Amino acid sequence: MDEILKEPTEERSLNFLEEIVEADLASGKHMSILTRFPPEPNGYLHIGHAKSICLNFGLALKYGGETNLRFDDTNPTKEDVEYVDSIKEDVQWLGFQWAKELYASDYFEQLYIWAQELIKRGLAYVDDQNQEEIRINRGTVTRPGVESPYRGRSAEENLMLFSAMREGKFKDGEKVLRAKIDMSHPNMLMRDPILYRIIHAHHHRTANDWCIYPMYDYAHGQCDSIEKITHSICTLEFDVHRPLYDWFIEKLEIFPSKQYEFARLNLTYTVMSKRKLLELVKRGFVAGWDDPRMPTICGLRRRGYTPESIRLFADKVGVAKRDNIIDLSLLEWCVREDLNKRANRYMVVLDPVKLTITNYPEGTTELFTPALNPEDPAAGSRNVIFSRELFIERDDFMEEPPKKYFRLKPGGEVRLKYSYIIKCEEIIKDENGKIVEILCTYDPDSRPGTGEWRSVKGTIHWVSAPNAVEAEVRLFDRLFTNPEMDNLDEGKEYIDYLNPDSLKVVKGYAEPALIDDKSLTAVQFERIGYFAKDYDWSTNKPVYNRTVGLKSAW
RNA sequence: UGACCUAUGGUGUAAUGGUAGCACUACUGAUUUUGGUUCAGUCAGUCUAGGUUCGAAUCCUGGUAGGUCAACCA
């Protein structure tokens, strides 16, 4: 019994972050861990953030720690509560709960006091140079910078000026507070980085309390430190910021949070930059941030992706420090993997052609009760009405079929899913040669549950023509046609790769049971794909968004 | 003509000085009332040149390639 209970846990090696955490826990450096997810509320979360969320929350969950949600709101000109709300909703939808909801702006006063301390110790100064001068005097990556003429101001003068900055005595850009480090440092970030700049703008939380705002580098590490974050995980491009992160913590002698970097997620055929996504929305190429074609969490949600599938994906992509570009097919596999287990099945015909069973008695119907989901017996069953006149998929019949075509062909037999075997006897065409009706006969002895089971090569889906309900379907395809959206052809912009066929709306016919489906996940249209119920904004009629097609479904 | 980060099949990711493994993709085959699922299998990899070592994907050095950094963005 014990052996049965002892589930042979999947042998899985640790990623480098888990190794660091385990080492820190083992050495007693930390008794427990605290991570944080620190979005700037200036846009909606996307699948790339999902990786970061799963990493931060997942690490804490695995090692019995906690995770804070902290909004990095140090730039009032870009941020908005709209984004704060959507971020909270998306993190929760993904299935994570933060220990504390915090804001960098909660710490503005403490940050200000620490800045005064740096000034007193001769480690910071007020600079009067304008933006242009500061930029030029910073030097280049190959040439050292030039020290500011204001670098030698006394602590008293700096304190006075800094206080005047806070009191609003200066206009935007007139003065900044800089750290006094090394203008010839090989790392550009260490060439007297700016700590505070003047921005007379309304902040979504502190309103007009402040007109000076800390820069990312001055705020982030100290915020981590205040919260006693043990492992501050961010993406690779912040690697060069780490010396600065450590510099402030060391000089201020505060809790030694440590920063670790991992490679951000890239997906084929997908743009991940918030700036570009915002442009897609603003220029109307998509209906909004939650357009089902968007890689945003809310877009994926409307598309029918489950939180489980996204978490599975985050797990599958792994964590490392090398740049990567994940094949979209991995994401699609994760979605199918999850949905296959939980999606209810329905028959829907998207491109109908009429099929009449000539030897089936007119005016009679039959009821079949197939399982809603053969992968999950607990899902129950549904009623499917069978009749003399059906719709089948136009694709499921070929007059001149190739060799390995298993579906309906002249003189051929095929099983109608859940019901009888039929044989194609005659084709009726219109004056243009288009097939308008297929006449078949059925084998009454092939009824499931009666007599001996007979196998035929092909099984096709169908709906009863008199009973079918209309189902509007949105067939989404990838938004872009280029596999590497960060690696474009010369002279082209990402917008040039927009896929004109990314959205196709089709009116199909569905079995009536679909209407009553109450499941919260996408359903499977048999032999077609997974579809999530959505609503057309103007008509409020249900429409079905294609989540992902079935793998090689014809 | 700088500093830092990185380099394993087509794509990701393991192997921490000792048999290069796993997943996705592609392709075979078996099962199947979804050409789905499931199962079995095949193709395919250590950037390069030296060095250390009995032994190197792993350590060292040089080279090459890619990435990051010169916002009062994060």
XYZ file of C-alpha atoms (C1' of nucleotides) in Angstrom, chain B:
74
model
C 36.784 49.500 -31.550
C 35.021 48.846 -24.227
C 32.529 45.998 -20.313
C 29.296 42.187 -19.295
C 26.137 37.791 -20.641
C 25.556 33.440 -23.748
C 26.929 29.166 -27.134
C 24.369 21.043 -26.824
C 19.693 17.965 -32.803
C 15.081 22.226 -36.675
C 13.263 24.418 -31.498
C 13.804 24.313 -26.197
C 16.178 22.038 -22.110
C 19.349 18.229 -19.058
C 24.091 15.927 -18.136
C 28.284 20.101 -12.670
C 35.353 15.707 -14.998
C 33.145 9.342 -16.375
C 27.362 5.801 -21.381
C 25.224 13.102 -24.532
C 19.223 12.184 -22.013
C 14.134 14.427 -22.176
C 10.258 17.341 -24.550
C 8.198 19.881 -28.948
C 8.503 19.483 -34.352
C 8.962 16.064 -38.654
C 8.501 11.140 -40.325
C 7.201 5.359 -39.549
C 4.160 1.713 -37.475
C 0.227 -0.299 -33.988
C -4.494 0.677 -31.635
C -8.862 3.636 -32.391
C -16.776 4.841 -33.865
C -12.476 11.933 -34.239
C -6.631 11.210 -40.002
C -7.925 13.188 -32.586
C -6.096 10.524 -28.227
C -2.881 6.555 -26.663
C 1.367 3.338 -27.523
C 5.946 1.934 -30.023
C 9.824 3.599 -33.124
C 13.061 6.640 -36.695
C 15.835 11.037 -38.249
C 18.819 14.630 -35.818
C 23.292 17.710 -31.395
C 28.144 19.428 -27.836
C 30.487 26.889 -32.359
C 36.003 26.639 -33.441
C 41.426 25.970 -32.415
C 44.639 24.759 -28.795
C 45.694 23.269 -23.563
C 45.005 20.453 -18.660
C 43.517 15.222 -17.742
C 43.639 8.173 -17.919
C 39.125 10.675 -19.484
C 36.286 17.290 -21.408
C 29.688 19.352 -23.470
C 31.737 20.359 -18.583
C 37.989 23.199 -16.445
C 41.818 26.949 -18.844
C 43.405 30.181 -23.125
C 42.639 32.315 -27.941
C 39.184 32.905 -31.820
C 34.156 33.062 -33.932
C 28.952 34.003 -33.506
C 24.678 36.031 -30.968
C 22.816 39.292 -27.133
C 22.855 43.560 -23.512
C 24.540 48.568 -22.149
C 25.655 55.254 -24.346
C 16.209 57.354 -21.801
C 15.713 62.471 -16.938
C 11.851 54.307 -19.560
C 11.244 49.901 -16.792
